[in-house]
C-alpha cells in the first residue's frame, strides 16, 4: 500500500459527495460518475489505497488529454458476441465505466449460459481489478479480472521490459466474506517501488534489476519509469532465476496478456505507451456459475469451511495465517465503523488542485 | 528435472513397446494402455523426466494396491453435464485415462459451445498436466489443466502444510509450436527437493521452512514427506514473505483447489492422503476456442509474432530469453532425432523389477 503518513482525516460521505461532483464536472453523467466513484471507494475502504483516491490525480491527467487518454464522450461498444463471450471496444472511454459494463455482460452470460468471458480493447486504467471480481462474487459467481499495462516488467533473464505488471484477480463467494485475490504478476506493484524512491529507502528485496541483471537496492538507481528502451526493470513473481520460480510469474503475466491483449485483439503491454494515452490497454472479465457443478449453496458452504480450516493452521511466531480477502475485510470494517478516510498530504494536495481547476473546491 | 547420471540408453520404439505390454499385463485394454504410455512418453520426450518413465515405479505401487489407489477395472463416469461443463467421478480409475476422457469432453464442448470446463473427483496421479493442455492446443484451442495433490505446501506464514503443490498448466496454439506453461504453485516440485536429499546437496534456495519458519538448507533436515502433522513444509511461489510475493503463489494454489477440490466436490489437498490411495485427488480441465473472439488464424499468427518479439528481448550475460514451451520443444527435437532416451540407473532398476514381477521382462 502506501507507507506515507496519513494525517488528514475526512468523513467518507462528504468525500464521496465531492468526488461525485468532480466527475460530474468532467462531463460524466450521473450513473457513470457514480461508477467511477464507487470503484475508487471500493479500493480506499478496503485498504487498497494504491488504487483509491490517490488515483484522482492520475485520472485527471488522462481525462480530456489532448493526446488521447480518456474520452469523456466515448461509449464502449460490443463488437462481437456469443452466448458465452463478447469482445468490447472501449473506444477510450473511462476504464471503470467500460469495465463495469463488460463485467455485467460476463455476469449476465454466466447467469444464462453458466460461463461468460468478455475481452476488452482500447480501454484505460480500470482501477483495482478486484472491484470487478467482487461484482461477480456479489452475484454468487466465481469472478476473474485482468488487465495489461505499459511495459515495465522483464521476461525472465531479459534486461529490457516487455511485459506489464498484468494483475490477475479472482473472487469466489464464501462466508463470512468472499475469497478475494488481486495481485500483480510482478513481485510488487510499481507503486511500492515508487514509495521507496520517494522516501529514499533501500529496496528491501530484489524487486528490480539493472541493465546488467543485478538487483537494484539503491532507490537512486530506480529509473523514472521502466520501458521498452530502458535498461533493467521489474521482476516477475518468483524472482530473478528459474531456481526461485521466476518463470512462473513470467508465465502468469503472459496468461494475462493472452486474454487482455491477444484475445481482445487490442494492444499487448509492449504496444501500450505511457499510461495507455495513445494506445489503450486491454482487459478481460469472466464469471462462472458454481451451480454448473453442483448445489451452489453446498459448494459455497464447504469452501467457507475449507478457508476456515486454513485460518486455523498454526502460524510462524508473530504472524497469523490470513486467507485472501481477510485483510481487506478487516480494513473495510475498521474504516466504515470509524466513518472516515485518512489521506496522505500529497493525495490531499492533488485532490485540492484538481478540485480547484474543475470548479469543485475540495474543502 | 533430474540431475542424476543417465548412463543407460534405450531406443524409443522398443521402450514404448515394452511399456505398452506392461500396462496390458496390468489388465488395461489396448486403448487405455496406449493412453498411459502416450502420457509418459509425452513427458519423457519433452525433457520433463520427472513425469516420464521414472513414474512407472510409483504407478506400480498404486495399481492394484489392496488399500485403494488405482482400480484397473474402474471406469470414470460423467455425473453432471451442461453444454459448457461436466463433473466426472473417476471412481479411482487410472488418472491418465480419466483425465484424457475429461479433456476430450472439454474439447468437444469448446468445439460446440466455445468453452468447456470439466472438473474431476476421486482420480489418481495424472502425470504431467501439460499433456492435457497440449491435447487442447493440438485441437486449436486454449487449454487449461490443474490437479491437487497431498498436503505438502504451506499457506503463507503457516508452519504446517495444508495445500498441495497444485500445478496449473495452460497451452495456447502458436507457431512454430504452442505456448506451453506447466508449473507447480510451490516454488519447486517436491522432486527437486528429493534430488538434493538423495545427493546430500544443500538446498540452493529457500524452498522449504522448518517448524520455526526458518529456511531449510541442510538436506538432512528435509522431512521424509511433509504432511498435515509434520512441522514445516514447502513454500508457495513467491517465497516466505509478503514482500517477496509469497501470498501470490499461495493464492494461485487456492485457485487450483477451487476447481480441483471444491467445484469437483471431491477431496481438497488437505483431505488427500499419501499419493491419494484412499482419498483420490481432483483435477480440472478447460478448453476455450479463440474463434469466440475473432478469426483464430489471425489471433494465433499475432500471438506467434508476439512470442517471437519476446525471444528477441536482450538477455542477461550467459542467458537467453525463452518462451514457455521452447525448452520442451528443443528437448523433443533432440531426443526424437537421436531416437533414444537416457535413463538413470534407479529408474532402470525400478522398471526392471516391475517388469520381472509382471512377466514383461525389461531387456
XYZ file of C-alpha atoms in Angstrom:
726
model
C 0.000 0.000 0.000
C 1.324 3.385 0.921
C 3.578 3.942 3.858
C 3.441 7.767 3.736
C 1.977 9.444 6.807
C -1.746 9.957 6.600
C -2.517 12.846 8.883
C -5.609 14.247 7.254
C -8.954 12.759 8.167
C -12.081 13.090 6.026
C -15.650 11.926 6.526
C -16.468 9.237 3.957
C -19.830 10.622 2.913
C -18.555 14.171 2.326
C -15.613 12.805 0.345
C -17.866 10.659 -1.780
C -20.153 13.587 -2.464
C -17.195 15.735 -3.526
C -15.778 13.033 -5.791
C -19.134 12.516 -7.479
C -19.459 16.247 -8.153
C -15.911 16.250 -9.545
C -16.645 13.516 -12.091
C -19.947 15.197 -12.987
C -17.922 18.351 -13.655
C -15.720 16.453 -16.125
C -18.915 15.756 -18.090
C -19.767 12.186 -16.986
C -23.474 11.520 -16.453
C -24.737 10.618 -13.008
C -24.575 6.861 -13.493
C -21.030 6.933 -14.874
C -19.796 9.325 -12.190
C -21.274 7.018 -9.549
C -19.491 4.038 -11.088
C -16.082 5.751 -11.097
C -16.529 6.924 -7.512
C -17.771 3.502 -6.411
C -14.639 1.877 -7.830
C -12.329 4.382 -6.107
C -14.097 3.976 -2.761
C -14.162 0.191 -3.033
C -10.358 0.295 -3.081
C -9.983 3.064 -0.480
C -12.388 1.493 2.036
C -10.826 -1.966 1.639
C -7.381 -0.603 2.466
C -6.155 -0.773 -1.153
C -5.062 2.879 -1.018
C -2.837 2.472 -4.097
C -5.998 2.229 -6.206
C -8.140 4.582 -4.127
C -8.427 8.345 -4.026
C -4.754 8.892 -4.808
C -5.632 7.902 -8.390
C -7.792 11.004 -8.863
C -4.698 12.979 -9.871
C -3.641 10.363 -12.423
C -7.105 10.145 -13.921
C -7.164 13.927 -14.194
C -4.080 13.702 -16.432
C -5.889 11.205 -18.655
C -9.339 12.814 -18.871
C -9.552 15.201 -21.765
C -5.842 14.818 -22.533
C -5.337 16.422 -25.983
C -3.058 13.475 -26.940
C -5.666 10.868 -26.172
C -6.325 9.091 -22.920
C -9.877 9.171 -21.582
C -12.583 10.403 -23.935
C -15.444 11.563 -21.684
C -17.981 11.300 -24.503
C -16.975 7.857 -25.780
C -19.181 4.823 -25.217
C -17.798 1.305 -25.185
C -19.208 -0.968 -27.883
C -19.804 -4.727 -28.019
C -18.193 -5.705 -31.327
C -18.636 -9.482 -31.165
C -20.852 -11.660 -29.035
C -21.856 -15.287 -28.394
C -23.921 -16.764 -25.536
C -20.674 -17.318 -23.563
C -18.427 -14.490 -24.735
C -18.068 -10.963 -26.024
C -15.425 -8.592 -27.304
C -15.755 -4.956 -26.273
C -14.037 -1.990 -27.894
C -13.676 0.648 -25.189
C -13.154 3.480 -27.706
C -11.005 5.110 -24.991
C -13.901 5.679 -22.610
C -13.086 5.789 -18.871
C -11.729 2.349 -17.893
C -14.085 1.893 -14.938
C -17.217 2.517 -16.995
C -16.211 0.172 -19.803
C -15.031 -2.462 -17.348
C -18.154 -2.461 -15.192
C -20.239 -2.821 -18.364
C -18.021 -5.710 -19.524
C -18.217 -7.497 -16.160
C -22.013 -7.043 -16.081
C -22.119 -8.640 -19.522
C -19.978 -11.575 -18.283
C -22.255 -11.944 -15.232
C -25.388 -11.990 -17.382
C -23.880 -14.613 -19.665
C -22.892 -16.718 -16.629
C -26.481 -16.461 -15.374
C -27.906 -17.767 -18.650
C -25.087 -19.959 -20.046
C -23.125 -20.784 -16.894
C -19.970 -19.021 -18.107
C -19.192 -15.624 -19.597
C -15.832 -14.331 -20.814
C -15.537 -10.755 -22.085
C -12.333 -9.309 -23.501
C -11.871 -5.549 -23.835
C -9.557 -3.483 -26.022
C -8.717 0.229 -26.304
C -9.628 0.961 -22.735
C -7.960 2.935 -19.944
C -6.683 2.225 -16.415
C -9.570 0.431 -14.699
C -8.591 0.856 -11.030
C -8.486 -2.189 -8.767
C -9.101 -5.427 -10.683
C -10.779 -6.855 -7.596
C -13.600 -4.334 -7.860
C -14.935 -6.277 -10.846
C -14.385 -9.756 -9.431
C -16.261 -8.592 -6.342
C -19.228 -7.737 -8.596
C -19.283 -11.378 -9.676
C -18.959 -12.684 -6.101
C -21.872 -10.478 -5.034
C -23.881 -12.142 -7.800
C -22.956 -15.579 -6.369
C -20.428 -16.270 -9.130
C -16.730 -17.013 -9.378
C -15.219 -13.899 -10.984
C -11.967 -13.190 -12.818
C -10.469 -9.903 -13.984
C -7.167 -8.943 -15.524
C -5.615 -6.028 -17.363
C -2.417 -5.318 -19.180
C -0.407 -2.143 -18.532
C 2.597 -0.342 -20.009
C 5.781 -2.434 -20.438
C 7.741 -2.274 -17.167
C 8.350 -5.951 -16.259
C 11.108 -8.229 -17.575
C 10.594 -11.645 -19.105
C 12.831 -13.998 -17.057
C 16.536 -13.302 -17.762
C 15.729 -10.321 -20.022
C 17.418 -6.979 -19.415
C 14.677 -4.869 -21.003
C 10.985 -4.743 -20.057
C 8.365 -6.163 -22.376
C 5.541 -7.229 -20.034
C 3.114 -5.194 -17.969
C 2.541 -5.722 -14.248
C -0.553 -7.547 -15.585
C -2.581 -8.174 -12.428
C -4.864 -11.192 -12.138
C -7.781 -11.051 -9.709
C -10.400 -13.596 -8.763
C -13.189 -13.766 -6.208
C -15.193 -16.759 -5.057
C -18.325 -16.450 -2.908
C -17.709 -17.535 0.688
C -18.898 -16.841 4.206
C -18.444 -14.547 6.061
C -16.973 -12.705 3.039
C -15.760 -13.711 -0.439
C -12.327 -15.106 -1.167
C -10.587 -12.159 -2.829
C -7.270 -12.367 -4.667
C -5.900 -9.365 -6.587
C -2.210 -9.308 -7.417
C 0.239 -8.023 -9.992
C 2.197 -10.780 -11.724
C 5.351 -8.779 -10.918
C 6.761 -9.293 -7.392
C 5.252 -5.971 -6.318
C 3.309 -3.184 -7.963
C 5.279 -0.248 -9.330
C 3.746 1.888 -6.579
C 5.735 0.083 -3.864
C 8.974 0.860 -5.642
C 7.913 4.491 -6.078
C 7.305 4.754 -2.331
C 10.902 3.580 -1.631
C 12.189 6.098 -4.142
C 10.119 8.933 -2.682
C 11.325 8.126 0.827
C 14.946 7.474 -0.193
C 14.738 3.977 1.334
C 16.676 0.957 0.079
C 14.544 -1.572 -1.768
C 14.031 -4.354 0.819
C 14.022 -7.219 -1.693
C 15.266 -7.850 -5.248
C 12.187 -6.346 -6.907
C 14.100 -4.862 -9.853
C 17.327 -5.474 -11.719
C 19.544 -3.091 -13.680
C 20.763 -3.469 -17.268
C 23.390 -5.978 -16.102
C 20.685 -8.095 -14.424
C 21.949 -7.115 -10.975
C 19.396 -6.364 -8.226
C 18.756 -2.680 -7.576
C 18.893 -1.766 -3.874
C 19.667 1.959 -4.073
C 16.479 3.954 -4.735
C 18.556 6.472 -6.746
C 19.175 3.732 -9.292
C 15.451 3.208 -9.909
C 14.627 4.583 -13.389
C 11.950 7.298 -13.591
C 9.783 4.693 -15.258
C 10.947 1.468 -16.887
C 10.044 0.994 -20.531
C 10.994 -0.828 -23.727
C 14.106 1.304 -24.264
C 15.212 1.499 -20.636
C 17.841 -0.901 -19.280
C 16.587 -3.094 -16.449
C 13.130 -3.318 -14.988
C 10.807 -5.047 -12.568
C 10.997 -8.792 -11.952
C 8.081 -11.225 -12.295
C 6.710 -13.058 -9.223
C 9.165 -15.786 -8.311
C 12.175 -13.539 -8.800
C 15.261 -13.437 -10.944
C 16.035 -17.077 -11.646
C 14.402 -20.355 -12.525
C 15.531 -21.792 -9.188
C 13.425 -19.190 -7.374
C 10.467 -19.693 -9.733
C 10.750 -16.536 -11.849
C 9.469 -18.367 -14.938
C 6.175 -18.863 -13.106
C 5.297 -15.188 -12.602
C 6.548 -14.601 -16.163
C 4.114 -17.283 -17.397
C 1.139 -15.899 -15.499
C 1.945 -12.479 -16.972
C 1.683 -13.960 -20.472
C -1.585 -15.634 -19.454
C -2.968 -12.184 -18.633
C -1.645 -10.942 -21.974
C -3.315 -13.784 -23.907
C -6.700 -12.645 -22.640
C -6.184 -8.857 -22.406
C -4.046 -8.200 -25.478
C -4.339 -11.208 -27.802
C -7.941 -12.480 -27.491
C -9.140 -8.866 -27.222
C -7.210 -8.147 -30.426
C -6.073 -4.947 -28.770
C -2.626 -3.781 -27.710
C -0.227 -6.006 -25.810
C 1.666 -4.389 -22.910
C 4.601 -3.919 -25.269
C 2.397 -1.784 -27.523
C 0.864 0.358 -24.784
C 2.555 3.723 -24.381
C 2.805 5.697 -21.131
C -0.443 5.149 -19.213
C -2.105 3.997 -22.424
C -2.621 7.531 -23.704
C -2.497 6.811 -27.426
C -2.660 3.030 -27.382
C -5.218 1.880 -24.854
C -4.828 -1.060 -22.522
C -6.916 -4.244 -22.689
C -8.797 -6.175 -20.019
C -10.575 -9.465 -19.534
C -13.524 -10.323 -17.289
C -15.039 -13.733 -16.657
C -17.772 -15.163 -14.478
C -18.547 -18.822 -13.780
C -21.662 -20.117 -12.033
C -20.708 -22.669 -9.331
C -24.196 -24.111 -9.938
C -22.848 -25.648 -13.161
C -21.072 -28.205 -10.999
C -23.487 -28.885 -8.138
C -25.678 -27.251 -5.495
C -24.119 -23.787 -5.163
C -25.102 -23.419 -1.500
C -23.431 -26.696 -0.594
C -20.332 -25.789 -2.632
C -20.020 -22.336 -1.050
C -20.573 -23.668 2.487
C -17.877 -26.275 2.012
C -15.497 -23.693 0.526
C -16.139 -21.421 3.524
C -15.327 -24.289 5.861
C -12.155 -25.047 3.879
C -10.999 -21.424 4.233
C -11.784 -21.508 7.954
C -9.540 -24.570 8.294
C -6.695 -22.679 6.587
C -7.070 -19.792 9.053
C -6.576 -22.279 11.893
C -3.278 -23.742 10.593
C -0.536 -22.895 13.147
C 1.405 -19.752 12.192
C 5.000 -18.588 12.478
C 5.769 -16.522 15.600
C 4.369 -13.002 15.245
C 2.205 -13.979 12.275
C -1.295 -15.112 11.518
C -2.487 -17.210 8.577
C -4.768 -14.998 6.550
C -6.936 -16.035 3.663
C -7.021 -13.674 0.657
C -9.665 -11.050 1.333
C -9.393 -11.198 5.147
C -7.168 -8.141 5.407
C -9.381 -6.172 3.033
C -12.451 -7.131 5.063
C -10.747 -6.113 8.331
C -9.803 -2.758 6.777
C -13.342 -2.259 5.465
C -14.917 -2.939 8.863
C -12.493 -0.622 10.648
C -12.739 2.250 8.154
C -16.510 2.172 7.789
C -17.027 1.844 11.566
C -14.982 4.995 12.052
C -16.683 6.662 9.094
C -13.510 8.429 7.996
C -10.691 8.012 5.492
C -7.081 9.020 6.219
C -5.175 10.545 3.305
C -1.534 11.492 2.873
C -0.690 15.182 2.229
C 0.338 14.539 -1.384
C -3.027 12.984 -2.249
C -4.857 15.802 -0.488
C -2.828 18.440 -2.358
C -3.524 16.717 -5.664
C -7.263 16.486 -4.962
C -7.309 20.147 -3.914
C -5.567 21.238 -7.095
C -7.798 19.159 -9.365
C -10.923 20.353 -7.499
C -9.929 23.992 -7.823
C -9.327 23.698 -11.541
C -12.613 21.863 -12.134
C -14.590 24.342 -10.022
C -15.424 21.725 -7.385
C -13.480 23.026 -4.399
C -12.182 20.337 -2.036
C -12.925 21.635 1.481
C 14.492 -32.008 -13.777
C 16.711 -34.804 -12.630
C 20.409 -34.302 -12.143
C 21.249 -37.977 -11.590
C 23.601 -39.505 -14.165
C 21.815 -41.073 -17.078
C 24.160 -43.630 -18.478
C 21.728 -46.107 -19.922
C 20.460 -45.525 -23.431
C 17.285 -47.094 -24.829
C 15.665 -46.940 -28.251
C 12.364 -45.086 -28.008
C 10.294 -47.531 -30.027
C 11.445 -50.593 -28.087
C 10.797 -48.777 -24.799
C 7.340 -47.768 -25.897
C 6.542 -51.297 -26.948
C 7.704 -52.649 -23.575
C 5.700 -50.049 -21.628
C 2.561 -50.856 -23.613
C 2.951 -54.567 -22.929
C 3.470 -53.760 -19.231
C 0.209 -51.819 -18.944
C -1.624 -54.504 -20.917
C -0.273 -57.001 -18.369
C -1.846 -54.970 -15.534
C -5.180 -55.579 -17.258
C -5.717 -52.294 -19.133
C -7.220 -52.659 -22.599
C -5.237 -51.586 -25.645
C -6.671 -48.072 -25.850
C -6.113 -47.358 -22.165
C -2.589 -48.813 -22.173
C -1.767 -46.620 -25.196
C -3.075 -43.551 -23.363
C -0.962 -44.183 -20.258
C 2.141 -44.822 -22.340
C 1.466 -41.782 -24.524
C 1.304 -39.565 -21.427
C 4.552 -40.979 -20.025
C 6.372 -40.557 -23.335
C 4.998 -37.055 -23.856
C 6.783 -36.049 -20.646
C 9.930 -38.116 -21.273
C 10.424 -36.903 -24.857
C 9.825 -33.258 -23.917
C 12.549 -33.391 -21.265
C 10.070 -33.486 -18.356
C 11.773 -36.584 -16.925
C 10.152 -36.058 -13.500
C 6.831 -37.108 -15.053
C 8.231 -39.588 -17.546
C 9.284 -43.207 -17.229
C 10.531 -42.787 -13.665
C 6.850 -42.704 -12.651
C 6.340 -46.328 -13.691
C 7.541 -47.465 -10.266
C 5.160 -45.116 -8.450
C 2.200 -46.162 -10.570
C 3.068 -49.777 -9.869
C 2.607 -49.037 -6.154
C -0.824 -47.575 -6.887
C -2.166 -50.131 -9.362
C -3.970 -52.914 -7.611
C -2.963 -51.615 -4.174
C -5.115 -53.536 -1.662
C -5.684 -50.279 0.276
C -7.071 -48.482 -2.747
C -5.189 -46.421 -5.325
C -5.739 -47.321 -8.977
C -8.616 -49.661 -9.764
C -7.771 -51.211 -13.151
C -11.379 -52.186 -13.806
C -12.981 -48.855 -12.841
C -14.458 -46.556 -15.484
C -14.806 -42.819 -14.922
C -18.385 -41.553 -15.031
C -19.872 -38.219 -16.087
C -22.138 -37.379 -13.148
C -23.328 -33.924 -14.216
C -23.244 -32.171 -17.560
C -24.253 -28.953 -19.329
C -23.278 -27.688 -22.808
C -20.279 -25.889 -21.252
C -19.369 -28.075 -18.293
C -19.223 -31.500 -16.718
C -18.339 -33.174 -13.456
C -16.573 -36.524 -13.679
C -16.236 -39.089 -10.899
C -13.051 -41.019 -11.598
C -14.060 -43.948 -9.358
C -10.302 -44.401 -8.747
C -9.532 -45.379 -12.334
C -6.011 -44.637 -13.625
C -5.573 -40.825 -13.586
C -4.358 -40.615 -17.190
C -7.371 -42.448 -18.608
C -9.915 -40.410 -16.652
C -8.081 -37.174 -17.412
C -7.777 -37.736 -21.157
C -11.515 -38.530 -21.254
C -12.262 -35.354 -19.271
C -10.088 -33.176 -21.520
C -11.678 -34.705 -24.637
C -15.052 -33.788 -23.160
C -13.864 -30.204 -22.530
C -12.521 -30.021 -26.100
C -15.809 -31.260 -27.582
C -17.755 -28.723 -25.542
C -15.394 -25.947 -26.665
C -15.969 -27.032 -30.283
C -19.747 -26.748 -29.955
C -20.223 -24.113 -27.221
C -16.915 -22.226 -27.405
C -15.916 -23.166 -23.842
C -15.786 -26.370 -21.844
C -14.832 -26.815 -18.188
C -14.700 -30.286 -16.685
C -13.939 -30.963 -13.019
C -12.890 -34.418 -11.846
C -13.005 -36.039 -8.409
C -11.763 -39.343 -6.953
C -8.995 -39.724 -9.505
C -5.312 -40.623 -9.264
C -1.984 -39.010 -10.184
C -2.439 -37.859 -13.793
C 1.192 -37.368 -14.875
C 2.233 -34.086 -16.486
C -0.611 -31.522 -16.502
C 0.724 -30.169 -19.778
C -0.076 -33.424 -21.573
C -3.757 -32.485 -21.408
C -3.335 -28.793 -22.278
C -1.324 -29.938 -25.279
C -4.333 -32.002 -26.421
C -6.331 -28.749 -26.486
C -3.595 -26.842 -28.317
C -3.438 -29.585 -30.954
C -7.172 -29.071 -31.439
C -6.559 -25.330 -31.993
C -7.865 -24.393 -28.539
C -6.536 -22.648 -25.450
C -6.254 -25.404 -22.825
C -6.019 -25.420 -19.037
C -5.322 -28.261 -16.623
C -4.759 -28.466 -12.917
C -4.698 -31.052 -10.153
C -4.479 -31.088 -6.417
C -2.071 -33.389 -4.571
C -1.353 -34.440 -0.994
C -0.815 -31.616 1.540
C 2.880 -30.642 1.465
C 2.832 -26.850 0.882
C 2.380 -24.118 3.492
C -0.137 -21.315 3.305
C 1.912 -18.098 3.694
C 3.289 -17.772 7.264
C 1.901 -21.196 8.281
C 4.202 -23.750 9.925
C 2.203 -26.807 8.841
C 1.291 -27.862 5.289
C -2.298 -27.666 4.104
C -2.004 -27.096 0.336
C -0.842 -29.371 -2.447
C 1.824 -28.428 -4.976
C -1.269 -27.840 -7.143
C 0.216 -27.318 -10.606
C -1.509 -25.096 -13.159
C -0.831 -25.687 -16.859
C -2.022 -23.894 -19.952
C -1.275 -24.138 -23.652
C -2.135 -21.726 -26.427
C -1.744 -22.575 -30.107
C 1.227 -20.769 -31.689
C 3.787 -21.194 -34.446
C 6.212 -22.921 -34.666
C 4.944 -24.715 -31.537
C 2.337 -23.990 -28.860
C 2.930 -21.794 -25.845
C 3.229 -24.331 -23.022
C 3.208 -23.467 -19.321
C 3.138 -26.214 -16.668
C 4.208 -25.317 -13.155
C 3.601 -26.242 -9.537
C 2.289 -23.345 -7.436
C 5.028 -24.180 -4.913
C 8.475 -22.708 -5.694
C 9.623 -26.097 -6.974
C 8.160 -29.570 -7.246
C 8.817 -31.980 -4.405
C 11.011 -33.980 -6.771
C 13.679 -31.237 -6.870
C 13.958 -31.318 -3.093
C 14.163 -35.122 -3.139
C 17.060 -34.918 -5.596
C 19.003 -32.657 -3.171
C 18.247 -35.051 -0.358
C 19.318 -38.083 -2.364
C 22.582 -36.390 -3.385
C 23.243 -34.878 0.061
C 23.401 -31.405 -1.517
C 22.369 -28.192 0.279
C 19.089 -26.753 -0.929
C 20.185 -23.849 -3.186
C 17.242 -21.569 -2.337
C 14.695 -21.197 0.466
C 12.295 -23.791 -0.952
C 11.186 -25.128 2.444
C 10.987 -23.908 6.020
C 11.101 -25.837 9.288
C 8.583 -25.712 12.143
C 10.062 -22.384 13.308
C 9.552 -20.910 9.822
C 13.309 -20.877 9.188
C 14.615 -21.881 5.734
C 15.929 -25.435 5.457
C 19.346 -25.654 3.764
C 20.634 -28.954 5.138
C 19.167 -31.879 3.162
C 19.200 -33.958 6.362
C 16.560 -31.610 7.789
C 14.141 -32.330 4.937
C 11.271 -34.442 6.319
C 10.624 -37.821 4.666
C 7.459 -36.291 3.301
C 5.718 -33.181 4.617
C 2.111 -33.616 5.739
C -0.647 -32.134 7.898
C 1.009 -33.310 11.121
C 4.604 -32.575 10.150
C 6.278 -29.322 11.210
C 7.410 -27.146 8.310
C 6.907 -27.705 4.613
C 7.316 -26.366 1.113
C 6.832 -22.670 0.324
C 4.452 -21.307 -2.315
C 5.827 -19.471 -5.388
C 6.936 -16.026 -4.302
C 8.604 -17.311 -1.160
C 8.324 -16.882 2.570
C 7.037 -13.336 2.987
C 4.573 -10.879 1.552
C 7.472 -8.653 0.471
C 8.739 -11.417 -1.809
C 5.225 -12.196 -3.086
C 4.529 -15.447 -1.213
C 0.822 -14.603 -0.944
C 0.649 -14.811 -4.740
C 1.721 -18.445 -5.121
C -0.480 -19.214 -2.103
C -3.438 -17.609 -3.907
C -2.853 -19.470 -7.167
C -2.699 -22.698 -5.160
C -6.164 -21.969 -3.750
C -7.355 -21.187 -7.289
C -6.306 -24.708 -8.304
C -8.090 -26.039 -5.212
C -11.320 -24.171 -6.057
C -11.518 -26.031 -9.357
C -9.980 -29.396 -8.424
C -11.331 -29.900 -4.907
C -14.284 -27.542 -4.414
C -16.098 -27.347 -7.786
C -15.395 -31.065 -8.323
C -16.936 -31.714 -4.889
C -14.059 -34.103 -4.308
C -11.228 -34.023 -1.811
C -9.175 -30.911 -1.197
C -5.393 -31.391 -0.886
C -5.819 -31.361 2.885
C -8.113 -34.384 2.586
C -5.913 -36.403 0.223
C -3.781 -38.994 1.956
C -0.404 -40.278 0.769
C -0.493 -40.384 -3.060
C -4.306 -40.333 -2.900
C -4.553 -44.011 -2.063
C -7.791 -43.900 -0.095
C -8.960 -40.390 -0.880
C -8.429 -39.614 -4.556
C -7.149 -36.343 -5.957
C -9.209 -33.985 -8.116
C -8.443 -32.294 -11.423
C -9.848 -29.637 -13.696
C -9.627 -29.325 -17.478
C -10.815 -26.445 -19.631
C -10.729 -25.546 -23.306
C -11.576 -22.208 -24.920
C -11.989 -21.618 -28.650
C -10.038 -18.489 -29.720
C -12.596 -18.258 -32.537
C -15.101 -16.948 -29.962
C -13.221 -13.668 -30.052
C -12.183 -13.260 -33.698
C -10.537 -15.010 -36.639
C -8.498 -17.752 -34.934
C -5.817 -17.769 -37.638
C -5.241 -14.047 -37.277
C -5.201 -14.333 -33.472
C -2.730 -17.228 -33.486
C -0.451 -15.548 -36.040
C -0.332 -12.387 -33.970
C 0.329 -14.368 -30.791
C 3.176 -16.210 -32.538
C 4.653 -12.870 -33.574
C 4.286 -11.553 -30.011
C 6.190 -14.573 -28.643
C 8.876 -14.091 -31.292
C 9.340 -10.492 -30.099
C 9.814 -11.725 -26.530
C 12.523 -14.148 -27.665
C 14.385 -11.175 -29.173
C 14.447 -9.050 -25.984
C 18.115 -8.630 -24.917
C 19.160 -11.179 -22.291
C 21.430 -11.163 -19.249
C 25.012 -12.392 -19.920
C 25.078 -16.163 -20.329
C 21.307 -16.375 -20.705
C 18.687 -16.461 -23.419
C 15.070 -15.312 -23.185
C 12.948 -18.409 -23.622
C 9.212 -18.549 -24.070
C 7.379 -21.282 -22.165
C 7.462 -24.412 -24.282
C 10.714 -23.566 -26.093
C 12.880 -25.754 -23.883
C 10.438 -28.651 -24.133
C 10.402 -28.295 -27.935
C 14.206 -28.228 -28.080
C 14.349 -31.369 -25.916
C 11.731 -33.076 -28.078
C 13.595 -32.339 -31.303
C 16.909 -33.523 -29.861
C 15.573 -36.703 -28.270
C 13.459 -37.796 -31.228
C 16.258 -37.010 -33.715
C 18.546 -39.300 -31.768
C 15.778 -41.867 -31.333
C 16.897 -42.790 -27.825
C 16.027 -41.979 -24.229
C 18.625 -41.757 -21.444
C 17.560 -43.118 -18.073
C 19.214 -43.025 -14.655
C 20.129 -46.352 -13.019
C 17.447 -46.034 -10.341
C 14.687 -45.709 -12.935
C 16.097 -48.607 -14.926
C 16.276 -50.811 -11.812
C 12.703 -49.946 -10.916
C 11.450 -50.699 -14.438
C 13.348 -53.984 -14.447
C 11.864 -55.036 -11.119
C 8.310 -54.093 -12.126
C 8.720 -55.807 -15.491
C 10.004 -59.030 -13.898
C 7.111 -59.189 -11.454
C 4.525 -58.512 -14.183
C 6.073 -61.076 -16.542
C 7.107 -58.412 -19.077
C 10.879 -58.573 -18.824
C 12.678 -55.287 -19.428
C 15.694 -56.179 -21.594
